[in-house]
């Protein structure tokens, strides 16, 4: 945008009091689900069914859902929505439009399209039930918004995917966050459409550690967004490789998170899956969740950078299936929230806990839902007239 976020400093106090420091609401607390990937997929099934009932569709008419991200690989989480829509009670009655909302130099979109096509050929996804559009940031602001509005038109439900927590930071205090423009511009366009059409807009979030330390108030996010403890630094368990060659390799990963990050950025993703996870990425169909399946599929077919959240889900799926890793956990940090999986301690027969990655699903509050009409992020953005920049 042409204006700085400092525009908020000159706002007339009579027009908005959202800069007072008092946290504004953002999510409907009764709709909030904090848990594992499987938990939010189950809750998404409920939300899709409710949206179908509220839309009062004609016989044979499909529920139209649009899923958008906020930059980078955020929208890869859309596969939770796709998986939920394949439930027997919903299969064939939901059409999902996915907009990548990706960076100009991102290259993962092709493999996402290939994975969706693969799922259709494998009869795990009904043909023509998902349409994937590449929408890139980097265009003129008005052009970007026009594209987003085009994909919003005619939809009964909006799902916004977010990896990280910077979306929850008010514009007045988020000036130095890397992608606050992309987060807020997409969010506010979705919310304005939801308000006009009286349709729900959902949040699907994971991987809070992505930017929790970037000047973000953890206590505020826990109290006002998650309603419980945010999962952070939960995958710093020290690991010990079982083979002598790897155990003596000075470049080996020393913690689970380090291992995940090395897999994500490896020059050969397929080789990294074999060496670090003991898993053939070509066996992606054996993983229970579509998000984990996509991550392994991408590793098997290309070397684009993988989302950390995706590799963590692969680890979670393998742990749940009692997979034998080429390493064992040697120490475990204090972790909480979401159920965990037991992994054998390399030093003894005791079990150490690795938690399932935390996911959040909730419905965004519209201004009409709140006395006074003030909600987090949207109120400040509109008051600063940044939506017209």
mmCIF file of C-alpha atoms in Angstrom:
data_model
loop_
_atom_site.group_PDB
_atom_site.id
_atom_site.type_symbol
_atom_site.label_atom_id
_atom_site.label_comp_id
_atom_site.label_asym_id
_atom_site.label_seq_id
_atom_site.Cartn_x
_atom_site.Cartn_y
_atom_site.Cartn_z
ATOM 1 C CA UNK A 1 0.000 0.000 0.000
ATOM 2 C CA UNK A 2 1.074 3.576 -0.632
ATOM 3 C CA UNK A 3 0.305 4.619 2.950
ATOM 4 C CA UNK A 4 2.406 3.572 5.927
ATOM 5 C CA UNK A 5 0.875 1.689 8.806
ATOM 6 C CA UNK A 6 1.768 4.855 10.749
ATOM 7 C CA UNK A 7 -1.403 6.280 9.233
ATOM 8 C CA UNK A 8 -3.051 4.803 12.305
ATOM 9 C CA UNK A 9 -1.211 7.316 14.501
ATOM 10 C CA UNK A 10 -3.234 10.218 13.069
ATOM 11 C CA UNK A 11 -6.651 8.618 13.225
ATOM 12 C CA UNK A 12 -9.354 10.691 14.856
ATOM 13 C CA UNK A 13 -10.126 9.079 18.218
ATOM 14 C CA UNK A 14 -13.815 9.716 17.628
ATOM 15 C CA UNK A 15 -13.729 7.549 14.516
ATOM 16 C CA UNK A 16 -12.111 4.527 16.139
ATOM 17 C CA UNK A 17 -10.882 3.616 19.598
ATOM 18 C CA UNK A 18 -9.260 0.366 18.500
ATOM 19 C CA UNK A 19 -5.791 1.807 19.153
ATOM 20 C CA UNK A 20 -6.487 2.039 22.888
ATOM 21 C CA UNK A 21 -4.637 -1.216 23.563
ATOM 22 C CA UNK A 22 -7.792 -3.055 24.579
ATOM 23 C CA UNK A 23 -7.835 -6.393 22.709
ATOM 24 C CA UNK A 24 -10.669 -6.615 20.224
ATOM 25 C CA UNK A 25 -12.420 -9.930 19.516
ATOM 26 C CA UNK A 26 -11.714 -11.795 16.283
ATOM 27 C CA UNK A 27 -13.102 -15.335 16.576
ATOM 28 C CA UNK A 28 -16.379 -16.865 17.649
ATOM 29 C CA UNK A 29 -15.303 -18.737 20.779
ATOM 30 C CA UNK A 30 -18.102 -21.299 20.606
ATOM 31 C CA UNK A 31 -16.965 -22.365 17.134
ATOM 32 C CA UNK A 32 -13.315 -22.751 18.114
ATOM 33 C CA UNK A 33 -11.618 -26.138 17.776
ATOM 34 C CA UNK A 34 -7.996 -26.468 18.948
ATOM 35 C CA UNK A 35 -6.532 -29.900 18.360
ATOM 36 C CA UNK A 36 -4.860 -32.166 15.842
ATOM 37 C CA UNK A 37 -5.245 -32.263 12.053
ATOM 38 C CA UNK A 38 -7.797 -35.067 12.423
ATOM 39 C CA UNK A 39 -9.747 -32.967 14.934
ATOM 40 C CA UNK A 40 -10.106 -29.996 12.584
ATOM 41 C CA UNK A 41 -11.014 -32.239 9.640
ATOM 42 C CA UNK A 42 -13.869 -33.642 11.721
ATOM 43 C CA UNK A 43 -14.965 -30.145 12.728
ATOM 44 C CA UNK A 44 -14.759 -28.994 9.100
ATOM 45 C CA UNK A 45 -17.242 -31.726 8.192
ATOM 46 C CA UNK A 46 -19.635 -30.218 10.728
ATOM 47 C CA UNK A 47 -19.057 -26.687 9.409
ATOM 48 C CA UNK A 48 -19.629 -27.785 5.805
ATOM 49 C CA UNK A 49 -22.866 -29.522 6.773
ATOM 50 C CA UNK A 50 -24.069 -26.425 8.623
ATOM 51 C CA UNK A 51 -23.195 -24.202 5.683
ATOM 52 C CA UNK A 52 -25.177 -26.486 3.358
ATOM 53 C CA UNK A 53 -28.226 -26.235 5.587
ATOM 54 C CA UNK A 54 -27.920 -22.443 5.905
ATOM 55 C CA UNK A 55 -27.498 -21.940 2.137
ATOM 56 C CA UNK A 56 -30.929 -23.501 1.433
ATOM 57 C CA UNK A 57 -29.671 -25.041 -1.804
ATOM 58 C CA UNK A 58 -31.903 -26.332 -4.552
ATOM 59 C CA UNK A 59 -31.925 -30.086 -5.137
ATOM 60 C CA UNK A 60 -28.699 -31.058 -6.884
ATOM 61 C CA UNK A 61 -27.057 -27.684 -6.223
ATOM 62 C CA UNK A 62 -23.586 -27.832 -4.692
ATOM 63 C CA UNK A 63 -22.297 -25.873 -1.739
ATOM 64 C CA UNK A 64 -19.696 -23.452 -3.121
ATOM 65 C CA UNK A 65 -16.625 -23.073 -0.886
ATOM 66 C CA UNK A 66 -13.621 -20.830 -1.537
ATOM 67 C CA UNK A 67 -10.287 -21.387 0.228
ATOM 68 C CA UNK A 68 -7.621 -18.682 0.241
ATOM 69 C CA UNK A 69 -4.169 -18.282 1.775
ATOM 70 C CA UNK A 70 -2.158 -15.310 2.948
ATOM 71 C CA UNK A 71 1.112 -15.743 1.077
ATOM 72 C CA UNK A 72 3.683 -18.468 0.499
ATOM 73 C CA UNK A 73 2.440 -22.027 1.079
ATOM 74 C CA UNK A 74 -0.358 -21.158 3.540
ATOM 75 C CA UNK A 75 -3.095 -22.498 1.296
ATOM 76 C CA UNK A 76 -1.575 -25.991 1.180
ATOM 77 C CA UNK A 77 -3.659 -26.444 4.351
ATOM 78 C CA UNK A 78 -6.697 -26.419 2.027
ATOM 79 C CA UNK A 79 -6.333 -30.197 1.867
ATOM 80 C CA UNK A 80 -7.968 -30.443 5.293
ATOM 81 C CA UNK A 81 -11.081 -28.887 3.704
ATOM 82 C CA UNK A 82 -10.803 -31.158 0.670
ATOM 83 C CA UNK A 83 -10.521 -34.199 2.943
ATOM 84 C CA UNK A 84 -13.530 -33.140 5.009
ATOM 85 C CA UNK A 85 -15.638 -32.735 1.870
ATOM 86 C CA UNK A 86 -14.985 -36.362 0.886
ATOM 87 C CA UNK A 87 -17.060 -37.563 3.842
ATOM 88 C CA UNK A 88 -19.834 -39.882 2.672
ATOM 89 C CA UNK A 89 -22.492 -37.418 3.760
ATOM 90 C CA UNK A 90 -20.863 -34.576 1.803
ATOM 91 C CA UNK A 91 -19.188 -36.271 -1.159
ATOM 92 C CA UNK A 92 -20.486 -34.815 -4.412
ATOM 93 C CA UNK A 93 -22.435 -32.020 -2.738
ATOM 94 C CA UNK A 94 -19.524 -29.592 -2.224
ATOM 95 C CA UNK A 95 -17.399 -27.759 -4.771
ATOM 96 C CA UNK A 96 -14.178 -26.180 -3.509
ATOM 97 C CA UNK A 97 -12.358 -23.323 -5.227
ATOM 98 C CA UNK A 98 -8.766 -22.966 -4.009
ATOM 99 C CA UNK A 99 -6.769 -19.779 -4.647
ATOM 100 C CA UNK A 100 -3.030 -20.140 -4.069
ATOM 101 C CA UNK A 101 -2.470 -16.514 -2.934
ATOM 102 C CA UNK A 102 1.249 -17.230 -3.327
ATOM 103 C CA UNK A 103 4.429 -15.213 -3.748
ATOM 104 C CA UNK A 104 5.648 -14.320 -7.269
ATOM 105 C CA UNK A 105 8.658 -16.653 -6.936
ATOM 106 C CA UNK A 106 6.755 -19.613 -5.438
ATOM 107 C CA UNK A 107 6.927 -22.792 -7.498
ATOM 108 C CA UNK A 108 4.812 -25.253 -5.488
ATOM 109 C CA UNK A 109 1.539 -24.567 -7.304
ATOM 110 C CA UNK A 110 2.206 -27.040 -10.134
ATOM 111 C CA UNK A 111 2.733 -29.961 -7.772
ATOM 112 C CA UNK A 112 -0.457 -29.055 -5.869
ATOM 113 C CA UNK A 113 -2.385 -29.220 -9.140
ATOM 114 C CA UNK A 114 -0.708 -32.535 -9.944
ATOM 115 C CA UNK A 115 -1.622 -33.941 -6.510
ATOM 116 C CA UNK A 116 -5.279 -32.995 -6.872
ATOM 117 C CA UNK A 117 -5.288 -34.669 -10.294
ATOM 118 C CA UNK A 118 -3.633 -37.749 -8.768
ATOM 119 C CA UNK A 119 -6.322 -37.938 -6.062
ATOM 120 C CA UNK A 120 -9.014 -37.897 -8.751
ATOM 121 C CA UNK A 121 -7.347 -40.684 -10.735
ATOM 122 C CA UNK A 122 -7.044 -42.715 -7.509
ATOM 123 C CA UNK A 123 -10.766 -42.151 -6.818
ATOM 124 C CA UNK A 124 -9.941 -40.449 -3.519
ATOM 125 C CA UNK A 125 -11.411 -37.210 -4.810
ATOM 126 C CA UNK A 126 -14.480 -36.781 -7.000
ATOM 127 C CA UNK A 127 -13.607 -35.384 -10.409
ATOM 128 C CA UNK A 128 -14.284 -31.652 -10.809
ATOM 129 C CA UNK A 129 -15.011 -31.261 -7.094
ATOM 130 C CA UNK A 130 -11.980 -28.993 -6.603
ATOM 131 C CA UNK A 131 -10.768 -26.152 -8.821
ATOM 132 C CA UNK A 132 -7.272 -24.800 -8.160
ATOM 133 C CA UNK A 133 -6.342 -21.264 -9.262
ATOM 134 C CA UNK A 134 -2.888 -19.705 -9.105
ATOM 135 C CA UNK A 135 -3.276 -16.188 -7.703
ATOM 136 C CA UNK A 136 0.013 -14.346 -7.205
ATOM 137 C CA UNK A 137 0.842 -11.382 -5.030
ATOM 138 C CA UNK A 138 2.968 -8.684 -6.681
ATOM 139 C CA UNK A 139 0.254 -7.184 -8.884
ATOM 140 C CA UNK A 140 -1.250 -3.754 -8.442
ATOM 141 C CA UNK A 141 -3.431 -3.632 -5.338
ATOM 142 C CA UNK A 142 -6.650 -3.071 -7.300
ATOM 143 C CA UNK A 143 -5.882 -5.917 -9.697
ATOM 144 C CA UNK A 144 -5.224 -8.312 -6.823
ATOM 145 C CA UNK A 145 -8.468 -7.389 -5.069
ATOM 146 C CA UNK A 146 -10.422 -7.743 -8.304
ATOM 147 C CA UNK A 147 -9.097 -11.303 -8.685
ATOM 148 C CA UNK A 148 -10.020 -12.163 -5.106
ATOM 149 C CA UNK A 149 -13.519 -10.693 -5.497
ATOM 150 C CA UNK A 150 -14.019 -12.728 -8.659
ATOM 151 C CA UNK A 151 -13.292 -15.959 -6.804
ATOM 152 C CA UNK A 152 -15.442 -14.929 -3.824
ATOM 153 C CA UNK A 153 -18.501 -14.279 -5.993
ATOM 154 C CA UNK A 154 -21.230 -16.879 -5.634
ATOM 155 C CA UNK A 155 -19.671 -18.674 -2.672
ATOM 156 C CA UNK A 156 -21.538 -19.889 0.411
ATOM 157 C CA UNK A 157 -18.516 -20.372 2.682
ATOM 158 C CA UNK A 158 -15.023 -18.858 2.943
ATOM 159 C CA UNK A 159 -12.032 -20.619 4.525
ATOM 160 C CA UNK A 160 -8.863 -18.616 5.159
ATOM 161 C CA UNK A 161 -5.695 -20.695 5.651
ATOM 162 C CA UNK A 162 -2.893 -19.377 7.826
ATOM 163 C CA UNK A 163 0.436 -20.900 8.837
ATOM 164 C CA UNK A 164 1.804 -18.738 11.648
ATOM 165 C CA UNK A 165 0.130 -16.125 13.854
ATOM 166 C CA UNK A 166 0.937 -12.728 12.333
ATOM 167 C CA UNK A 167 -2.607 -12.410 10.959
ATOM 168 C CA UNK A 168 -3.779 -11.787 14.528
ATOM 169 C CA UNK A 169 -1.610 -8.693 15.045
ATOM 170 C CA UNK A 170 -3.332 -5.317 14.719
ATOM 171 C CA UNK A 171 -2.068 -3.204 11.765
ATOM 172 C CA UNK A 172 -1.033 -0.372 14.097
ATOM 173 C CA UNK A 173 1.430 -2.627 15.923
ATOM 174 C CA UNK A 174 2.363 -4.960 13.069
ATOM 175 C CA UNK A 175 4.324 -2.536 10.937
ATOM 176 C CA UNK A 176 7.481 -4.597 10.857
ATOM 177 C CA UNK A 177 5.938 -7.997 10.211
ATOM 178 C CA UNK A 178 7.096 -9.379 6.875
ATOM 179 C CA UNK A 179 3.800 -10.025 5.128
ATOM 180 C CA UNK A 180 1.230 -7.898 6.957
ATOM 181 C CA UNK A 181 -0.042 -6.449 3.672
ATOM 182 C CA UNK A 182 -0.820 -9.855 2.154
ATOM 183 C CA UNK A 183 -2.394 -11.160 5.352
ATOM 184 C CA UNK A 184 -4.617 -8.189 5.966
ATOM 185 C CA UNK A 185 -5.579 -7.319 2.394
ATOM 186 C CA UNK A 186 -6.866 -10.843 1.728
ATOM 187 C CA UNK A 187 -8.489 -11.123 5.156
ATOM 188 C CA UNK A 188 -10.356 -7.837 4.892
ATOM 189 C CA UNK A 189 -11.600 -8.554 1.368
ATOM 190 C CA UNK A 190 -12.939 -11.899 2.577
ATOM 191 C CA UNK A 191 -14.569 -10.320 5.623
ATOM 192 C CA UNK A 192 -16.219 -7.541 3.643
ATOM 193 C CA UNK A 193 -17.697 -10.109 1.259
ATOM 194 C CA UNK A 194 -18.838 -12.317 4.151
ATOM 195 C CA UNK A 195 -20.527 -9.314 5.800
ATOM 196 C CA UNK A 196 -22.291 -8.267 2.582
ATOM 197 C CA UNK A 197 -23.484 -11.782 1.724
ATOM 198 C CA UNK A 198 -24.133 -12.914 5.329
ATOM 199 C CA UNK A 199 -22.000 -16.025 4.928
ATOM 200 C CA UNK A 200 -19.472 -17.546 7.355
ATOM 201 C CA UNK A 201 -15.730 -17.011 7.019
ATOM 202 C CA UNK A 202 -13.580 -19.611 8.770
ATOM 203 C CA UNK A 203 -9.976 -19.604 9.958
ATOM 204 C CA UNK A 204 -7.818 -22.731 9.498
ATOM 205 C CA UNK A 205 -4.466 -22.195 11.224
ATOM 206 C CA UNK A 206 -1.369 -24.200 12.163
ATOM 207 C CA UNK A 207 2.404 -23.902 12.853
ATOM 208 C CA UNK A 208 2.364 -20.964 15.285
ATOM 209 C CA UNK A 209 6.147 -21.179 15.688
ATOM 210 C CA UNK A 210 6.594 -19.842 12.156
ATOM 211 C CA UNK A 211 6.557 -16.235 13.396
ATOM 212 C CA UNK A 212 5.470 -16.231 17.034
ATOM 213 C CA UNK A 213 8.724 -14.557 18.052
ATOM 214 C CA UNK A 214 8.466 -11.736 15.487
ATOM 215 C CA UNK A 215 7.267 -9.097 17.959
ATOM 216 C CA UNK A 216 4.000 -10.912 18.629
ATOM 217 C CA UNK A 217 2.438 -10.943 22.088
ATOM 218 C CA UNK A 218 2.131 -14.659 22.925
ATOM 219 C CA UNK A 219 -0.099 -14.065 25.956
ATOM 220 C CA UNK A 220 -2.499 -11.953 23.889
ATOM 221 C CA UNK A 221 -2.699 -14.593 21.157
ATOM 222 C CA UNK A 222 -3.255 -17.357 23.704
ATOM 223 C CA UNK A 223 -5.956 -15.490 25.598
ATOM 224 C CA UNK A 224 -7.841 -13.892 22.700
ATOM 225 C CA UNK A 225 -7.308 -16.210 19.730
ATOM 226 C CA UNK A 226 -6.599 -19.754 20.918
ATOM 227 C CA UNK A 227 -8.370 -19.628 24.267
ATOM 228 C CA UNK A 228 -5.681 -22.012 25.485
ATOM 229 C CA UNK A 229 -1.939 -22.526 25.336
ATOM 230 C CA UNK A 230 -0.305 -21.973 21.964
ATOM 231 C CA UNK A 231 1.902 -24.855 20.919
ATOM 232 C CA UNK A 232 5.442 -23.498 20.668
ATOM 233 C CA UNK A 233 8.904 -25.091 20.710
ATOM 234 C CA UNK A 234 7.196 -28.471 20.985
ATOM 235 C CA UNK A 235 9.478 -30.249 18.508
ATOM 236 C CA UNK A 236 12.909 -29.478 19.940
ATOM 237 C CA UNK A 237 13.447 -33.044 21.155
ATOM 238 C CA UNK A 238 17.066 -34.116 20.805
ATOM 239 C CA UNK A 239 17.449 -37.079 18.486
ATOM 240 C CA UNK A 240 20.173 -39.696 18.091
ATOM 241 C CA UNK A 241 20.684 -41.535 14.797
ATOM 242 C CA UNK A 242 20.946 -45.294 15.044
ATOM 243 C CA UNK A 243 23.469 -45.930 12.259
ATOM 244 C CA UNK A 244 27.135 -45.289 12.979
ATOM 245 C CA UNK A 245 27.612 -43.321 9.750
ATOM 246 C CA UNK A 246 24.874 -40.822 10.568
ATOM 247 C CA UNK A 247 25.698 -40.692 14.259
ATOM 248 C CA UNK A 248 29.232 -39.578 13.396
ATOM 249 C CA UNK A 249 28.222 -37.157 10.638
ATOM 250 C CA UNK A 250 28.909 -33.609 11.923
ATOM 251 C CA UNK A 251 26.216 -32.190 9.636
ATOM 252 C CA UNK A 252 23.450 -34.406 10.994
ATOM 253 C CA UNK A 253 20.345 -32.804 12.555
ATOM 254 C CA UNK A 254 20.483 -32.764 16.358
ATOM 255 C CA UNK A 255 16.790 -32.056 17.105
ATOM 256 C CA UNK A 256 13.504 -33.096 15.559
ATOM 257 C CA UNK A 257 12.758 -29.551 14.366
ATOM 258 C CA UNK A 258 16.237 -29.261 12.861
ATOM 259 C CA UNK A 259 15.591 -32.517 11.020
ATOM 260 C CA UNK A 260 12.249 -31.252 9.697
ATOM 261 C CA UNK A 261 13.835 -28.019 8.494
ATOM 262 C CA UNK A 262 16.619 -29.934 6.737
ATOM 263 C CA UNK A 263 14.044 -32.090 4.950
ATOM 264 C CA UNK A 264 12.138 -28.981 3.847
ATOM 265 C CA UNK A 265 15.165 -27.327 2.269
ATOM 266 C CA UNK A 266 17.119 -30.387 1.038
ATOM 267 C CA UNK A 267 18.274 -30.288 -2.578
ATOM 268 C CA UNK A 268 16.750 -33.756 -3.033
ATOM 269 C CA UNK A 269 13.525 -34.049 -1.042
ATOM 270 C CA UNK A 270 13.025 -37.689 -1.971
ATOM 271 C CA UNK A 271 16.489 -38.608 -0.692
ATOM 272 C CA UNK A 272 15.936 -36.564 2.488
ATOM 273 C CA UNK A 273 12.716 -38.500 3.202
ATOM 274 C CA UNK A 274 14.664 -41.741 2.933
ATOM 275 C CA UNK A 275 17.703 -40.664 4.951
ATOM 276 C CA UNK A 276 16.007 -38.622 7.690
ATOM 277 C CA UNK A 277 12.557 -40.224 7.959
ATOM 278 C CA UNK A 278 13.211 -43.770 6.752
ATOM 279 C CA UNK A 279 10.212 -43.370 4.462
ATOM 280 C CA UNK A 280 9.867 -43.699 0.691
ATOM 281 C CA UNK A 281 8.055 -40.560 -0.459
ATOM 282 C CA UNK A 282 6.562 -42.582 -3.330
ATOM 283 C CA UNK A 283 4.444 -44.326 -0.663
ATOM 284 C CA UNK A 284 2.578 -41.072 0.017
ATOM 285 C CA UNK A 285 -0.811 -42.783 -0.418
ATOM 286 C CA UNK A 286 -0.213 -44.779 2.773
ATOM 287 C CA UNK A 287 -0.306 -41.627 4.904
ATOM 288 C CA UNK A 288 -3.731 -41.056 6.445
ATOM 289 C CA UNK A 289 -4.092 -37.293 5.999
ATOM 290 C CA UNK A 290 -4.180 -35.537 2.623
ATOM 291 C CA UNK A 291 -1.948 -32.733 3.907
ATOM 292 C CA UNK A 292 0.767 -35.211 4.882
ATOM 293 C CA UNK A 293 0.133 -37.105 1.659
ATOM 294 C CA UNK A 294 0.643 -33.975 -0.424
ATOM 295 C CA UNK A 295 3.906 -33.200 1.358
ATOM 296 C CA UNK A 296 5.283 -36.657 0.582
ATOM 297 C CA UNK A 297 3.899 -36.518 -2.977
ATOM 298 C CA UNK A 298 5.702 -33.221 -3.527
ATOM 299 C CA UNK A 299 8.928 -34.727 -2.175
ATOM 300 C CA UNK A 300 8.580 -37.645 -4.577
ATOM 301 C CA UNK A 301 7.956 -35.514 -7.669
ATOM 302 C CA UNK A 302 9.863 -32.247 -7.301
ATOM 303 C CA UNK A 303 12.343 -30.376 -5.153
ATOM 304 C CA UNK A 304 10.375 -27.231 -4.358
ATOM 305 C CA UNK A 305 10.686 -26.171 -0.714
ATOM 306 C CA UNK A 306 8.206 -27.963 1.527
ATOM 307 C CA UNK A 307 6.137 -26.381 4.315
ATOM 308 C CA UNK A 308 7.438 -27.170 7.801
ATOM 309 C CA UNK A 309 3.837 -27.830 8.858
ATOM 310 C CA UNK A 310 3.550 -30.476 6.137
ATOM 311 C CA UNK A 311 6.677 -32.381 7.153
ATOM 312 C CA UNK A 312 5.568 -32.254 10.798
ATOM 313 C CA UNK A 313 2.285 -33.866 9.727
ATOM 314 C CA UNK A 314 4.220 -36.575 7.893
ATOM 315 C CA UNK A 315 6.161 -37.278 11.103
ATOM 316 C CA UNK A 316 2.884 -37.358 13.072
ATOM 317 C CA UNK A 317 1.321 -39.827 10.626
ATOM 318 C CA UNK A 318 4.359 -42.074 10.735
ATOM 319 C CA UNK A 319 4.464 -41.969 14.530
ATOM 320 C CA UNK A 320 0.792 -42.935 14.693
ATOM 321 C CA UNK A 321 1.509 -45.976 12.507
ATOM 322 C CA UNK A 322 4.451 -47.152 14.671
ATOM 323 C CA UNK A 323 6.892 -46.420 11.851
ATOM 324 C CA UNK A 324 10.568 -47.211 12.467
ATOM 325 C CA UNK A 325 12.635 -44.039 12.102
ATOM 326 C CA UNK A 326 16.419 -44.077 11.547
ATOM 327 C CA UNK A 327 16.753 -42.174 14.837
ATOM 328 C CA UNK A 328 15.346 -42.197 18.341
ATOM 329 C CA UNK A 329 14.439 -39.401 20.724
ATOM 330 C CA UNK A 330 17.020 -38.819 23.444
ATOM 331 C CA UNK A 331 15.339 -35.972 25.338
ATOM 332 C CA UNK A 332 11.966 -34.260 25.279
ATOM 333 C CA UNK A 333 11.002 -30.621 25.957
ATOM 334 C CA UNK A 334 8.000 -29.688 28.044
ATOM 335 C CA UNK A 335 5.025 -29.880 25.694
ATOM 336 C CA UNK A 336 1.310 -29.391 26.076
ATOM 337 C CA UNK A 337 -1.881 -29.124 24.038
ATOM 338 C CA UNK A 338 -2.963 -31.765 21.512
ATOM 339 C CA UNK A 339 -2.482 -35.478 22.124
ATOM 340 C CA UNK A 340 1.001 -36.912 21.621
ATOM 341 C CA UNK A 341 2.599 -40.072 20.332
ATOM 342 C CA UNK A 342 5.117 -42.215 22.180
ATOM 343 C CA UNK A 343 8.623 -42.613 20.782
ATOM 344 C CA UNK A 344 11.222 -44.945 22.260
ATOM 345 C CA UNK A 345 13.980 -43.220 24.214
ATOM 346 C CA UNK A 346 17.369 -44.084 22.715
ATOM 347 C CA UNK A 347 18.858 -44.360 26.226
ATOM 348 C CA UNK A 348 16.271 -46.590 27.909
ATOM 349 C CA UNK A 349 12.965 -48.358 27.460
ATOM 350 C CA UNK A 350 10.978 -45.370 28.689
ATOM 351 C CA UNK A 351 8.740 -43.474 26.314
ATOM 352 C CA UNK A 352 9.055 -39.793 25.519
ATOM 353 C CA UNK A 353 6.213 -37.699 24.208
ATOM 354 C CA UNK A 354 6.071 -36.022 20.795
ATOM 355 C CA UNK A 355 2.836 -34.049 20.439
ATOM 356 C CA UNK A 356 0.634 -33.882 17.401
ATOM 357 C CA UNK A 357 1.027 -30.535 15.598
ATOM 358 C CA UNK A 358 -1.581 -28.067 16.836
ATOM 359 C CA UNK A 359 -4.331 -26.816 14.510
ATOM 360 C CA UNK A 360 -6.997 -24.183 15.058
ATOM 361 C CA UNK A 361 -10.367 -23.911 13.324
ATOM 362 C CA UNK A 362 -12.876 -21.191 14.162
ATOM 363 C CA UNK A 363 -15.362 -18.807 12.595
ATOM 364 C CA UNK A 364 -14.285 -15.193 12.236
ATOM 365 C CA UNK A 365 -16.525 -12.645 13.899
ATOM 366 C CA UNK A 366 -18.159 -10.147 11.562
ATOM 367 C CA UNK A 367 -18.689 -6.545 12.711
ATOM 368 C CA UNK A 368 -22.420 -7.299 12.864
ATOM 369 C CA UNK A 369 -21.701 -10.023 15.449
ATOM 370 C CA UNK A 370 -20.078 -7.646 17.946
ATOM 371 C CA UNK A 371 -21.626 -4.791 19.970
ATOM 372 C CA UNK A 372 -20.139 -1.610 18.523
ATOM 373 C CA UNK A 373 -19.037 -3.450 15.383
ATOM 374 C CA UNK A 374 -15.327 -3.479 16.253
ATOM 375 C CA UNK A 375 -13.246 -6.580 15.533
ATOM 376 C CA UNK A 376 -9.530 -7.256 15.585
ATOM 377 C CA UNK A 377 -7.533 -6.228 12.480
ATOM 378 C CA UNK A 378 -10.520 -5.348 10.292
ATOM 379 C CA UNK A 379 -11.544 -2.261 12.284
ATOM 380 C CA UNK A 380 -8.088 -0.663 12.225
ATOM 381 C CA UNK A 381 -7.533 -1.498 8.568
ATOM 382 C CA UNK A 382 -10.807 0.079 7.486
ATOM 383 C CA UNK A 383 -10.431 3.110 9.766
ATOM 384 C CA UNK A 384 -7.040 3.860 8.223
ATOM 385 C CA UNK A 385 -8.669 3.608 4.782
ATOM 386 C CA UNK A 386 -5.876 1.267 3.755
ATOM 387 C CA UNK A 387 -8.309 -0.876 1.764
ATOM 388 C CA UNK A 388 -8.502 1.881 -0.849
ATOM 389 C CA UNK A 389 -4.702 2.419 -1.170
#
